[in-house]
PDB file as gemmi writes it, atoms N, CA and C in Angstrom:
CRYST1    1.000    1.000    1.000  90.00  90.00  90.00 P 1                      
ATOM      1  N   UNK A   1      23.354-164.421 237.917  1.00  0.00           N  
ATOM      2  CA  UNK A   1      23.876-164.030 237.748  1.00  0.00           C  
ATOM      3  C   UNK A   1      25.231-162.639 238.197  1.00  0.00           C  
ATOM      4  N   UNK A   2      25.688-162.360 237.573  1.00  0.00           N  
ATOM      5  CA  UNK A   2      27.312-162.511 237.588  1.00  0.00           C  
ATOM      6  C   UNK A   2      27.292-160.718 237.935  1.00  0.00           C  
ATOM      7  N   UNK A   3      28.508-160.306 239.041  1.00  0.00           N  
ATOM      8  CA  UNK A   3      28.440-159.816 239.328  1.00  0.00           C  
ATOM      9  C   UNK A   3      29.046-158.641 238.524  1.00  0.00           C  
ATOM     10  N   UNK A   4      28.801-157.328 238.727  1.00  0.00           N  
ATOM     11  CA  UNK A   4      30.169-156.531 237.995  1.00  0.00           C  
ATOM     12  C   UNK A   4      31.773-156.666 238.003  1.00  0.00           C  
ATOM     13  N   UNK A   5      32.575-157.235 239.039  1.00  0.00           N  
ATOM     14  CA  UNK A   5      33.690-157.963 238.812  1.00  0.00           C  
ATOM     15  C   UNK A   5      33.937-158.555 238.490  1.00  0.00           C  
ATOM     16  N   UNK A   6      32.740-160.035 238.386  1.00  0.00           N  
ATOM     17  CA  UNK A   6      33.260-160.890 237.248  1.00  0.00           C  
ATOM     18  C   UNK A   6      33.049-161.492 236.480  1.00  0.00           C  
ATOM     19  N   UNK A   7      31.788-160.153 235.777  1.00  0.00           N  
ATOM     20  CA  UNK A   7      32.991-159.824 234.193  1.00  0.00           C  
ATOM     21  C   UNK A   7      33.070-159.319 234.215  1.00  0.00           C  
ATOM     22  N   UNK A   8      34.077-158.160 234.549  1.00  0.00           N  
ATOM     23  CA  UNK A   8      35.587-157.606 234.161  1.00  0.00           C  
ATOM     24  C   UNK A   8      36.659-158.365 234.714  1.00  0.00           C  
ATOM     25  N   UNK A   9      36.475-159.449 235.441  1.00  0.00           N  
ATOM     26  CA  UNK A   9      37.886-160.627 235.109  1.00  0.00           C  
ATOM     27  C   UNK A   9      37.872-160.939 233.956  1.00  0.00           C  
ATOM     28  N   UNK A  10      36.284-161.267 233.813  1.00  0.00           N  
ATOM     29  CA  UNK A  10      36.337-162.919 232.397  1.00  0.00           C  
ATOM     30  C   UNK A  10      36.573-161.764 231.609  1.00  0.00           C  
ATOM     31  N   UNK A  11      36.413-160.429 231.604  1.00  0.00           N  
ATOM     32  CA  UNK A  11      37.761-159.116 230.180  1.00  0.00           C  
ATOM     33  C   UNK A  11      38.255-159.171 229.857  1.00  0.00           C  
ATOM     34  N   UNK A  12      39.460-159.844 231.001  1.00  0.00           N  
ATOM     35  CA  UNK A  12      40.584-159.825 231.254  1.00  0.00           C  
ATOM     36  C   UNK A  12      41.349-158.863 232.579  1.00  0.00           C  
ATOM     37  N   UNK A  13      39.747-157.408 232.698  1.00  0.00           N  
ATOM     38  CA  UNK A  13      40.145-156.522 233.929  1.00  0.00           C  
ATOM     39  C   UNK A  13      40.958-156.734 235.245  1.00  0.00           C  
ATOM     40  N   UNK A  14      41.598-155.912 235.462  1.00  0.00           N  
ATOM     41  CA  UNK A  14      42.141-156.625 236.490  1.00  0.00           C  
ATOM     42  C   UNK A  14      42.543-155.363 237.198  1.00  0.00           C  
ATOM     43  N   UNK A  15      43.023-155.670 238.707  1.00  0.00           N  
ATOM     44  CA  UNK A  15      42.792-154.014 239.641  1.00  0.00           C  
ATOM     45  C   UNK A  15      43.829-153.403 239.610  1.00  0.00           C  
ATOM     46  N   UNK A  16      44.519-152.720 239.491  1.00  0.00           N  
ATOM     47  CA  UNK A  16      45.607-152.130 239.117  1.00  0.00           C  
ATOM     48  C   UNK A  16      46.777-152.080 240.445  1.00  0.00           C  
ATOM     49  N   UNK A  17      47.434-151.647 240.003  1.00  0.00           N  
ATOM     50  CA  UNK A  17      48.855-151.904 241.443  1.00  0.00           C  
ATOM     51  C   UNK A  17      48.878-150.264 241.526  1.00  0.00           C  
ATOM     52  N   UNK A  18      48.689-150.110 243.405  1.00  0.00           N  
ATOM     53  CA  UNK A  18      48.921-148.856 243.936  1.00  0.00           C  
ATOM     54  C   UNK A  18      50.044-148.524 243.546  1.00  0.00           C  
ATOM     55  N   UNK A  19      51.019-147.759 243.448  1.00  0.00           N  
ATOM     56  CA  UNK A  19      52.126-146.795 242.717  1.00  0.00           C  
ATOM     57  C   UNK A  19      52.174-146.503 244.640  1.00  0.00           C  
ATOM     58  N   UNK A  20      52.992-146.746 245.047  1.00  0.00           N  
ATOM     59  CA  UNK A  20      53.623-146.805 246.893  1.00  0.00           C  
ATOM     60  C   UNK A  20      54.813-145.974 246.554  1.00  0.00           C  
ATOM     61  N   UNK A  21      55.215-145.090 248.039  1.00  0.00           N  
ATOM     62  CA  UNK A  21      56.436-144.588 248.337  1.00  0.00           C  
ATOM     63  C   UNK A  21      57.081-145.356 248.385  1.00  0.00           C  
ATOM     64  N   UNK A  22      59.048-144.980 248.879  1.00  0.00           N  
ATOM     65  CA  UNK A  22      59.114-145.917 250.557  1.00  0.00           C  
ATOM     66  C   UNK A  22      58.117-146.245 251.703  1.00  0.00           C  
ATOM     67  N   UNK A  23      58.214-147.154 252.012  1.00  0.00           N  
ATOM     68  CA  UNK A  23      58.142-147.487 253.415  1.00  0.00           C  
ATOM     69  C   UNK A  23      58.275-146.957 254.232  1.00  0.00           C  
ATOM     70  N   UNK A  24      57.691-146.249 255.116  1.00  0.00           N  
ATOM     71  CA  UNK A  24      58.369-145.561 255.862  1.00  0.00           C  
ATOM     72  C   UNK A  24      58.092-146.216 257.258  1.00  0.00           C  
ATOM     73  N   UNK A  25      59.062-145.694 258.492  1.00  0.00           N  
ATOM     74  CA  UNK A  25      58.877-146.405 259.342  1.00  0.00           C  
ATOM     75  C   UNK A  25      57.377-147.215 259.832  1.00  0.00           C  
ATOM     76  N   UNK A  26      57.855-148.160 260.326  1.00  0.00           N  
ATOM     77  CA  UNK A  26      56.740-148.326 260.707  1.00  0.00           C  
ATOM     78  C   UNK A  26      56.311-148.691 262.518  1.00  0.00           C  
ATOM     79  N   UNK A  27      56.712-147.826 262.649  1.00  0.00           N  
ATOM     80  CA  UNK A  27      56.731-147.936 264.345  1.00  0.00           C  
ATOM     81  C   UNK A  27      57.829-146.508 264.929  1.00  0.00           C  
ATOM     82  N   UNK A  28      57.926-145.648 266.343  1.00  0.00           N  
ATOM     83  CA  UNK A  28      58.227-144.825 266.842  1.00  0.00           C  
ATOM     84  C   UNK A  28      58.065-143.801 266.640  1.00  0.00           C  
ATOM     85  N   UNK A  29      58.624-142.283 267.431  1.00  0.00           N  
ATOM     86  CA  UNK A  29      58.305-141.414 266.277  1.00  0.00           C  
ATOM     87  C   UNK A  29      57.934-140.460 265.602  1.00  0.00           C  
ATOM     88  N   UNK A  30      59.184-141.122 264.308  1.00  0.00           N  
ATOM     89  CA  UNK A  30      59.595-141.114 263.196  1.00  0.00           C  
ATOM     90  C   UNK A  30      58.589-141.614 261.815  1.00  0.00           C  
ATOM     91  N   UNK A  31      57.732-142.732 262.881  1.00  0.00           N  
ATOM     92  CA  UNK A  31      55.815-143.426 262.623  1.00  0.00           C  
ATOM     93  C   UNK A  31      55.337-142.390 262.012  1.00  0.00           C  
ATOM     94  N   UNK A  32      55.069-141.281 263.103  1.00  0.00           N  
ATOM     95  CA  UNK A  32      54.101-140.222 263.157  1.00  0.00           C  
ATOM     96  C   UNK A  32      54.191-139.333 261.623  1.00  0.00           C  
ATOM     97  N   UNK A  33      52.533-139.223 261.584  1.00  0.00           N  
ATOM     98  CA  UNK A  33      52.412-138.389 260.484  1.00  0.00           C  
ATOM     99  C   UNK A  33      51.965-136.144 261.197  1.00  0.00           C  
ATOM    100  N   UNK A  34      52.056-135.899 260.595  1.00  0.00           N  
ATOM    101  CA  UNK A  34      52.480-134.667 260.681  1.00  0.00           C  
ATOM    102  C   UNK A  34      50.937-133.959 261.448  1.00  0.00           C  
ATOM    103  N   UNK A  35      50.046-135.240 261.674  1.00  0.00           N  
ATOM    104  CA  UNK A  35      48.078-134.976 261.684  1.00  0.00           C  
ATOM    105  C   UNK A  35      48.204-136.175 263.648  1.00  0.00           C  
ATOM    106  N   UNK A  36      49.448-136.701 263.555  1.00  0.00           N  
ATOM    107  CA  UNK A  36      49.030-137.467 264.298  1.00  0.00           C  
ATOM    108  C   UNK A  36      50.013-136.628 265.410  1.00  0.00           C  
ATOM    109  N   UNK A  37      51.369-136.322 264.986  1.00  0.00           N  
ATOM    110  CA  UNK A  37      51.311-135.221 266.161  1.00  0.00           C  
ATOM    111  C   UNK A  37      50.809-134.596 266.602  1.00  0.00           C  
ATOM    112  N   UNK A  38      50.297-133.625 265.373  1.00  0.00           N  
ATOM    113  CA  UNK A  38      49.520-132.176 266.129  1.00  0.00           C  
ATOM    114  C   UNK A  38      48.503-132.864 267.373  1.00  0.00           C  
ATOM    115  N   UNK A  39      48.085-133.990 267.173  1.00  0.00           N  
ATOM    116  CA  UNK A  39      47.029-135.395 268.030  1.00  0.00           C  
ATOM    117  C   UNK A  39      47.209-135.504 269.650  1.00  0.00           C  
ATOM    118  N   UNK A  40      48.475-135.515 268.915  1.00  0.00           N  
ATOM    119  CA  UNK A  40      49.238-135.683 270.009  1.00  0.00           C  
ATOM    120  C   UNK A  40      49.573-134.285 271.172  1.00  0.00           C  
ATOM    121  N   UNK A  41      49.968-133.481 270.817  1.00  0.00           N  
ATOM    122  CA  UNK A  41      50.063-132.267 271.722  1.00  0.00           C  
ATOM    123  C   UNK A  41      48.892-131.827 272.446  1.00  0.00           C  
ATOM    124  N   UNK A  42      47.711-132.061 271.130  1.00  0.00           N  
ATOM    125  CA  UNK A  42      46.251-131.272 271.732  1.00  0.00           C  
ATOM    126  C   UNK A  42      46.302-132.543 272.512  1.00  0.00           C  
ATOM    127  N   UNK A  43      46.335-133.902 272.652  1.00  0.00           N  
ATOM    128  CA  UNK A  43      45.903-135.018 273.899  1.00  0.00           C  
ATOM    129  C   UNK A  43      46.601-134.193 275.123  1.00  0.00           C  
ATOM    130  N   UNK A  44      48.934-134.442 274.867  1.00  0.00           N  
ATOM    131  CA  UNK A  44      49.458-133.398 275.777  1.00  0.00           C  
ATOM    132  C   UNK A  44      48.415-131.823 276.915  1.00  0.00           C  
ATOM    133  N   UNK A  45      47.846-131.882 275.528  1.00  0.00           N  
ATOM    134  CA  UNK A  45      47.419-130.542 276.585  1.00  0.00           C  
ATOM    135  C   UNK A  45      46.282-130.811 277.412  1.00  0.00           C  
ATOM    136  N   UNK A  46      46.052-131.923 277.120  1.00  0.00           N  
ATOM    137  CA  UNK A  46      44.690-131.805 277.714  1.00  0.00           C  
ATOM    138  C   UNK A  46      42.962-132.497 277.571  1.00  0.00           C  
ATOM    139  N   UNK A  47      43.118-131.569 276.384  1.00  0.00           N  
ATOM    140  CA  UNK A  47      41.841-132.146 275.775  1.00  0.00           C  
ATOM    141  C   UNK A  47      41.538-133.742 275.438  1.00  0.00           C  
ATOM    142  N   UNK A  48      40.367-133.393 275.813  1.00  0.00           N  
ATOM    143  CA  UNK A  48      39.671-135.280 274.431  1.00  0.00           C  
ATOM    144  C   UNK A  48      38.851-135.175 273.468  1.00  0.00           C  
ATOM    145  N   UNK A  49      39.089-136.511 273.151  1.00  0.00           N  
ATOM    146  CA  UNK A  49      38.090-136.345 271.191  1.00  0.00           C  
ATOM    147  C   UNK A  49      37.732-135.174 270.951  1.00  0.00           C  
ATOM    148  N   UNK A  50      36.560-135.257 271.612  1.00  0.00           N  
ATOM    149  CA  UNK A  50      35.685-134.498 271.472  1.00  0.00           C  
ATOM    150  C   UNK A  50      35.485-132.605 271.444  1.00  0.00           C  
ATOM    151  N   UNK A  51      36.343-132.840 272.117  1.00  0.00           N  
ATOM    152  CA  UNK A  51      36.869-131.263 272.860  1.00  0.00           C  
ATOM    153  C   UNK A  51      37.978-131.389 271.321  1.00  0.00           C  
ATOM    154  N   UNK A  52      38.485-131.660 270.900  1.00  0.00           N  
ATOM    155  CA  UNK A  52      40.237-132.007 269.998  1.00  0.00           C  
ATOM    156  C   UNK A  52      38.734-131.789 268.462  1.00  0.00           C  
ATOM    157  N   UNK A  53      38.211-132.049 268.555  1.00  0.00           N  
ATOM    158  CA  UNK A  53      37.128-132.240 267.231  1.00  0.00           C  
ATOM    159  C   UNK A  53      37.142-130.358 267.584  1.00  0.00           C  
ATOM    160  N   UNK A  54      36.368-129.634 267.947  1.00  0.00           N  
ATOM    161  CA  UNK A  54      36.466-128.806 268.012  1.00  0.00           C  
ATOM    162  C   UNK A  54      37.192-128.080 266.794  1.00  0.00           C  
ATOM    163  N   UNK A  55      38.761-128.166 266.713  1.00  0.00           N  
ATOM    164  CA  UNK A  55      40.048-127.685 266.412  1.00  0.00           C  
ATOM    165  C   UNK A  55      39.045-128.206 264.988  1.00  0.00           C  
ATOM    166  N   UNK A  56      38.213-128.448 264.727  1.00  0.00           N  
ATOM    167  CA  UNK A  56      37.995-129.143 262.561  1.00  0.00           C  
ATOM    168  C   UNK A  56      37.146-130.853 262.116  1.00  0.00           C  
ATOM    169  N   UNK A  57      38.195-132.063 263.072  1.00  0.00           N  
ATOM    170  CA  UNK A  57      37.724-132.892 263.242  1.00  0.00           C  
ATOM    171  C   UNK A  57      37.376-133.788 263.653  1.00  0.00           C  
ATOM    172  N   UNK A  58      36.002-134.557 263.616  1.00  0.00           N  
ATOM    173  CA  UNK A  58      35.727-135.060 264.211  1.00  0.00           C  
ATOM    174  C   UNK A  58      35.654-136.366 265.151  1.00  0.00           C  
ATOM    175  N   UNK A  59      35.192-136.524 266.478  1.00  0.00           N  
ATOM    176  CA  UNK A  59      35.708-137.789 267.984  1.00  0.00           C  
ATOM    177  C   UNK A  59      36.104-138.584 267.178  1.00  0.00           C  
ATOM    178  N   UNK A  60      35.601-138.950 265.989  1.00  0.00           N  
ATOM    179  CA  UNK A  60      35.890-140.147 265.863  1.00  0.00           C  
ATOM    180  C   UNK A  60      36.757-140.366 265.439  1.00  0.00           C  
ATOM    181  N   UNK A  61      37.346-139.982 264.099  1.00  0.00           N  
ATOM    182  CA  UNK A  61      39.010-139.645 263.356  1.00  0.00           C  
ATOM    183  C   UNK A  61      39.903-139.218 264.108  1.00  0.00           C  
ATOM    184  N   UNK A  62      39.575-138.202 265.356  1.00  0.00           N  
ATOM    185  CA  UNK A  62      40.631-137.849 266.902  1.00  0.00           C  
ATOM    186  C   UNK A  62      40.464-139.564 267.334  1.00  0.00           C  
ATOM    187  N   UNK A  63      39.295-140.183 267.332  1.00  0.00           N  
ATOM    188  CA  UNK A  63      40.033-141.895 268.409  1.00  0.00           C  
ATOM    189  C   UNK A  63      41.125-142.368 267.199  1.00  0.00           C  
ATOM    190  N   UNK A  64      40.780-142.906 265.668  1.00  0.00           N  
ATOM    191  CA  UNK A  64      41.668-143.475 264.998  1.00  0.00           C  
ATOM    192  C   UNK A  64      43.188-142.499 265.180  1.00  0.00           C  
ATOM    193  N   UNK A  65      43.232-141.473 265.255  1.00  0.00           N  
ATOM    194  CA  UNK A  65      44.784-141.069 265.045  1.00  0.00           C  
ATOM    195  C   UNK A  65      45.550-141.690 266.017  1.00  0.00           C  
ATOM    196  N   UNK A  66      44.391-141.299 267.883  1.00  0.00           N  
ATOM    197  CA  UNK A  66      44.752-142.495 269.017  1.00  0.00           C  
ATOM    198  C   UNK A  66      45.145-143.295 268.844  1.00  0.00           C  
ATOM    199  N   UNK A  67      44.409-144.173 267.899  1.00  0.00           N  
ATOM    200  CA  UNK A  67      44.775-145.354 268.370  1.00  0.00           C  
ATOM    201  C   UNK A  67      45.693-146.057 267.664  1.00  0.00           C  
ATOM    202  N   UNK A  68      46.332-144.683 266.452  1.00  0.00           N  
ATOM    203  CA  UNK A  68      47.473-145.423 265.660  1.00  0.00           C  
ATOM    204  C   UNK A  68      48.720-144.655 265.986  1.00  0.00           C  
ATOM    205  N   UNK A  69      48.916-143.783 267.048  1.00  0.00           N  
ATOM    206  CA  UNK A  69      49.263-143.500 268.479  1.00  0.00           C  
ATOM    207  C   UNK A  69      50.048-144.370 268.817  1.00  0.00           C  
ATOM    208  N   UNK A  70      49.269-144.707 269.577  1.00  0.00           N  
ATOM    209  CA  UNK A  70      49.108-145.767 270.089  1.00  0.00           C  
ATOM    210  C   UNK A  70      50.274-147.411 269.862  1.00  0.00           C  
ATOM    211  N   UNK A  71      49.475-147.348 268.714  1.00  0.00           N  
ATOM    212  CA  UNK A  71      50.564-148.195 268.203  1.00  0.00           C  
ATOM    213  C   UNK A  71      51.297-148.205 268.080  1.00  0.00           C  
ATOM    214  N   UNK A  72      51.499-147.288 267.275  1.00  0.00           N  
ATOM    215  CA  UNK A  72      53.440-147.003 266.481  1.00  0.00           C  
ATOM    216  C   UNK A  72      54.378-146.850 267.906  1.00  0.00           C  
ATOM    217  N   UNK A  73      53.683-146.396 268.953  1.00  0.00           N  
ATOM    218  CA  UNK A  73      54.426-146.021 269.585  1.00  0.00           C  
ATOM    219  C   UNK A  73      54.405-147.417 271.513  1.00  0.00           C  
ATOM    220  N   UNK A  74      53.424-147.933 270.969  1.00  0.00           N  
ATOM    221  CA  UNK A  74      53.369-149.318 272.277  1.00  0.00           C  
ATOM    222  C   UNK A  74      53.000-148.311 273.166  1.00  0.00           C  
ATOM    223  N   UNK A  75      51.962-147.667 272.707  1.00  0.00           N  
ATOM    224  CA  UNK A  75      51.730-147.583 274.596  1.00  0.00           C  
ATOM    225  C   UNK A  75      50.099-147.507 274.261  1.00  0.00           C  
ATOM    226  N   UNK A  76      49.718-147.398 275.579  1.00  0.00           N  
ATOM    227  CA  UNK A  76      48.489-148.077 275.864  1.00  0.00           C  
ATOM    228  C   UNK A  76      47.317-147.149 276.169  1.00  0.00           C  
ATOM    229  N   UNK A  77      47.958-145.451 276.760  1.00  0.00           N  
ATOM    230  CA  UNK A  77      47.251-145.661 277.206  1.00  0.00           C  
ATOM    231  C   UNK A  77      47.395-143.010 276.810  1.00  0.00           C  
ATOM    232  N   UNK A  78      46.282-142.107 277.186  1.00  0.00           N  
ATOM    233  CA  UNK A  78      46.658-141.380 277.483  1.00  0.00           C  
ATOM    234  C   UNK A  78      47.388-140.209 278.277  1.00  0.00           C  
ATOM    235  N   UNK A  79      48.240-140.956 279.053  1.00  0.00           N  
ATOM    236  CA  UNK A  79      49.387-140.345 279.591  1.00  0.00           C  
ATOM    237  C   UNK A  79      49.727-140.530 279.285  1.00  0.00           C  
ATOM    238  N   UNK A  80      50.416-141.515 279.293  1.00  0.00           N  
ATOM    239  CA  UNK A  80      51.303-142.744 279.118  1.00  0.00           C  
ATOM    240  C   UNK A  80      52.593-141.723 277.456  1.00  0.00           C  
ATOM    241  N   UNK A  81      51.060-141.705 276.802  1.00  0.00           N  
ATOM    242  CA  UNK A  81      51.359-140.951 275.768  1.00  0.00           C  
ATOM    243  C   UNK A  81      51.961-139.303 276.044  1.00  0.00           C  
ATOM    244  N   UNK A  82      51.613-138.625 277.628  1.00  0.00           N  
ATOM    245  CA  UNK A  82      51.947-137.265 277.273  1.00  0.00           C  
ATOM    246  C   UNK A  82      52.603-137.739 277.909  1.00  0.00           C  
ATOM    247  N   UNK A  83      53.135-138.590 278.351  1.00  0.00           N  
ATOM    248  CA  UNK A  83      54.561-138.549 279.416  1.00  0.00           C  
ATOM    249  C   UNK A  83      56.126-139.359 278.076  1.00  0.00           C  
ATOM    250  N   UNK A  84      55.579-139.879 276.749  1.00  0.00           N  
ATOM    251  CA  UNK A  84      55.935-140.402 276.321  1.00  0.00           C  
ATOM    252  C   UNK A  84      56.243-138.657 275.368  1.00  0.00           C  
ATOM    253  N   UNK A  85      55.757-138.782 275.117  1.00  0.00           N  
ATOM    254  CA  UNK A  85      55.779-136.839 274.386  1.00  0.00           C  
ATOM    255  C   UNK A  85      56.996-135.632 275.443  1.00  0.00           C  
ATOM    256  N   UNK A  86      56.737-135.413 276.987  1.00  0.00           N  
ATOM    257  CA  UNK A  86      57.659-135.378 277.331  1.00  0.00           C  
ATOM    258  C   UNK A  86      58.881-135.393 277.300  1.00  0.00           C  
ATOM    259  N   UNK A  87      59.474-136.791 277.753  1.00  0.00           N  
ATOM    260  CA  UNK A  87      60.575-137.404 277.158  1.00  0.00           C  
ATOM    261  C   UNK A  87      60.965-136.918 275.735  1.00  0.00           C  
ATOM    262  N   UNK A  88      60.286-137.389 274.913  1.00  0.00           N  
ATOM    263  CA  UNK A  88      60.561-136.454 273.758  1.00  0.00           C  
ATOM    264  C   UNK A  88      61.143-135.465 273.148  1.00  0.00           C  
ATOM    265  N   UNK A  89      60.133-134.953 273.740  1.00  0.00           N  
ATOM    266  CA  UNK A  89      60.952-132.857 273.463  1.00  0.00           C  
ATOM    267  C   UNK A  89      61.841-132.844 274.312  1.00  0.00           C  
ATOM    268  N   UNK A  90      63.093-133.037 275.650  1.00  0.00           N  
ATOM    269  CA  UNK A  90      63.217-133.693 276.697  1.00  0.00           C  
ATOM    270  C   UNK A  90      64.714-133.668 275.912  1.00  0.00           C  
ATOM    271  N   UNK A  91      64.407-135.437 275.061  1.00  0.00           N  
ATOM    272  CA  UNK A  91      66.144-135.748 274.294  1.00  0.00           C  
ATOM    273  C   UNK A  91      66.477-134.156 273.480  1.00  0.00           C  
ATOM    274  N   UNK A  92      65.629-134.039 272.324  1.00  0.00           N  
ATOM    275  CA  UNK A  92      65.208-133.178 271.244  1.00  0.00           C  
ATOM    276  C   UNK A  92      65.745-131.370 271.644  1.00  0.00           C  
ATOM    277  N   UNK A  93      65.299-131.663 272.557  1.00  0.00           N  
ATOM    278  CA  UNK A  93      66.135-129.943 273.411  1.00  0.00           C  
ATOM    279  C   UNK A  93      68.097-130.175 274.664  1.00  0.00           C  
ATOM    280  N   UNK A  94      67.851-131.449 274.320  1.00  0.00           N  
ATOM    281  CA  UNK A  94      69.205-132.583 275.321  1.00  0.00           C  
ATOM    282  C   UNK A  94      69.166-132.254 276.470  1.00  0.00           C  
ATOM    283  N   UNK A  95      68.005-131.933 277.137  1.00  0.00           N  
ATOM    284  CA  UNK A  95      68.007-131.280 278.609  1.00  0.00           C  
ATOM    285  C   UNK A  95      66.916-133.655 278.662  1.00  0.00           C  
ATOM    286  N   UNK A  96      68.081-133.633 279.913  1.00  0.00           N  
ATOM    287  CA  UNK A  96      67.050-135.061 280.878  1.00  0.00           C  
ATOM    288  C   UNK A  96      66.490-135.178 281.657  1.00  0.00           C  
ATOM    289  N   UNK A  97      65.401-135.751 281.770  1.00  0.00           N  
ATOM    290  CA  UNK A  97      63.915-136.051 281.015  1.00  0.00           C  
ATOM    291  C   UNK A  97      63.777-136.506 282.862  1.00  0.00           C  
ATOM    292  N   UNK A  98      63.102-135.169 283.987  1.00  0.00           N  
ATOM    293  CA  UNK A  98      62.048-135.479 285.037  1.00  0.00           C  
ATOM    294  C   UNK A  98      62.450-137.012 285.183  1.00  0.00           C  
ATOM    295  N   UNK A  99      62.310-137.112 285.953  1.00  0.00           N  
ATOM    296  CA  UNK A  99      61.817-138.805 287.297  1.00  0.00           C  
ATOM    297  C   UNK A  99      60.581-138.676 287.030  1.00  0.00           C  
ATOM    298  N   UNK A 100      60.427-139.747 286.837  1.00  0.00           N  
ATOM    299  CA  UNK A 100      58.549-139.920 286.431  1.00  0.00           C  
ATOM    300  C   UNK A 100      58.109-139.568 288.199  1.00  0.00           C  
ATOM    301  N   UNK A 101      57.458-138.406 288.150  1.00  0.00           N  
ATOM    302  CA  UNK A 101      55.901-138.097 289.803  1.00  0.00           C  
ATOM    303  C   UNK A 101      56.683-136.680 289.572  1.00  0.00           C  
ATOM    304  N   UNK A 102      57.920-136.638 288.936  1.00  0.00           N  
ATOM    305  CA  UNK A 102      57.844-134.732 290.046  1.00  0.00           C  
ATOM    306  C   UNK A 102      57.934-133.888 287.987  1.00  0.00           C  
ATOM    307  N   UNK A 103      57.398-132.323 288.330  1.00  0.00           N  
ATOM    308  CA  UNK A 103      56.409-131.963 287.541  1.00  0.00           C  
ATOM    309  C   UNK A 103      58.264-131.068 286.288  1.00  0.00           C  
ATOM    310  N   UNK A 104      57.482-130.482 285.902  1.00  0.00           N  
ATOM    311  CA  UNK A 104      58.565-131.420 284.342  1.00  0.00           C  
ATOM    312  C   UNK A 104      59.076-128.797 284.159  1.00  0.00           C  
TER     313      UNK A 104                                                      
END                                                                             
């Protein structure tokens, strides 16, 4: 018995190409989506995936965003994410970032 896909292929039907915009940067802060930036701020404020989920996204969705953020920024922990966010905000505001281990 032929599958639907095989019948469609046999009839000459092909999957349409998805139209995509220009590819954005693959890594770094510029690569983060608005939602990923929002999740970054939630994580920086100390919320867990479950607590952040109370704001409208499931814990699994938050976890997916966190893994994507880690990959794009080349980091491996929430502490590294918070430190990177503080450095980024310091750079954007023109102040020098505090040395590691000192309060902001």
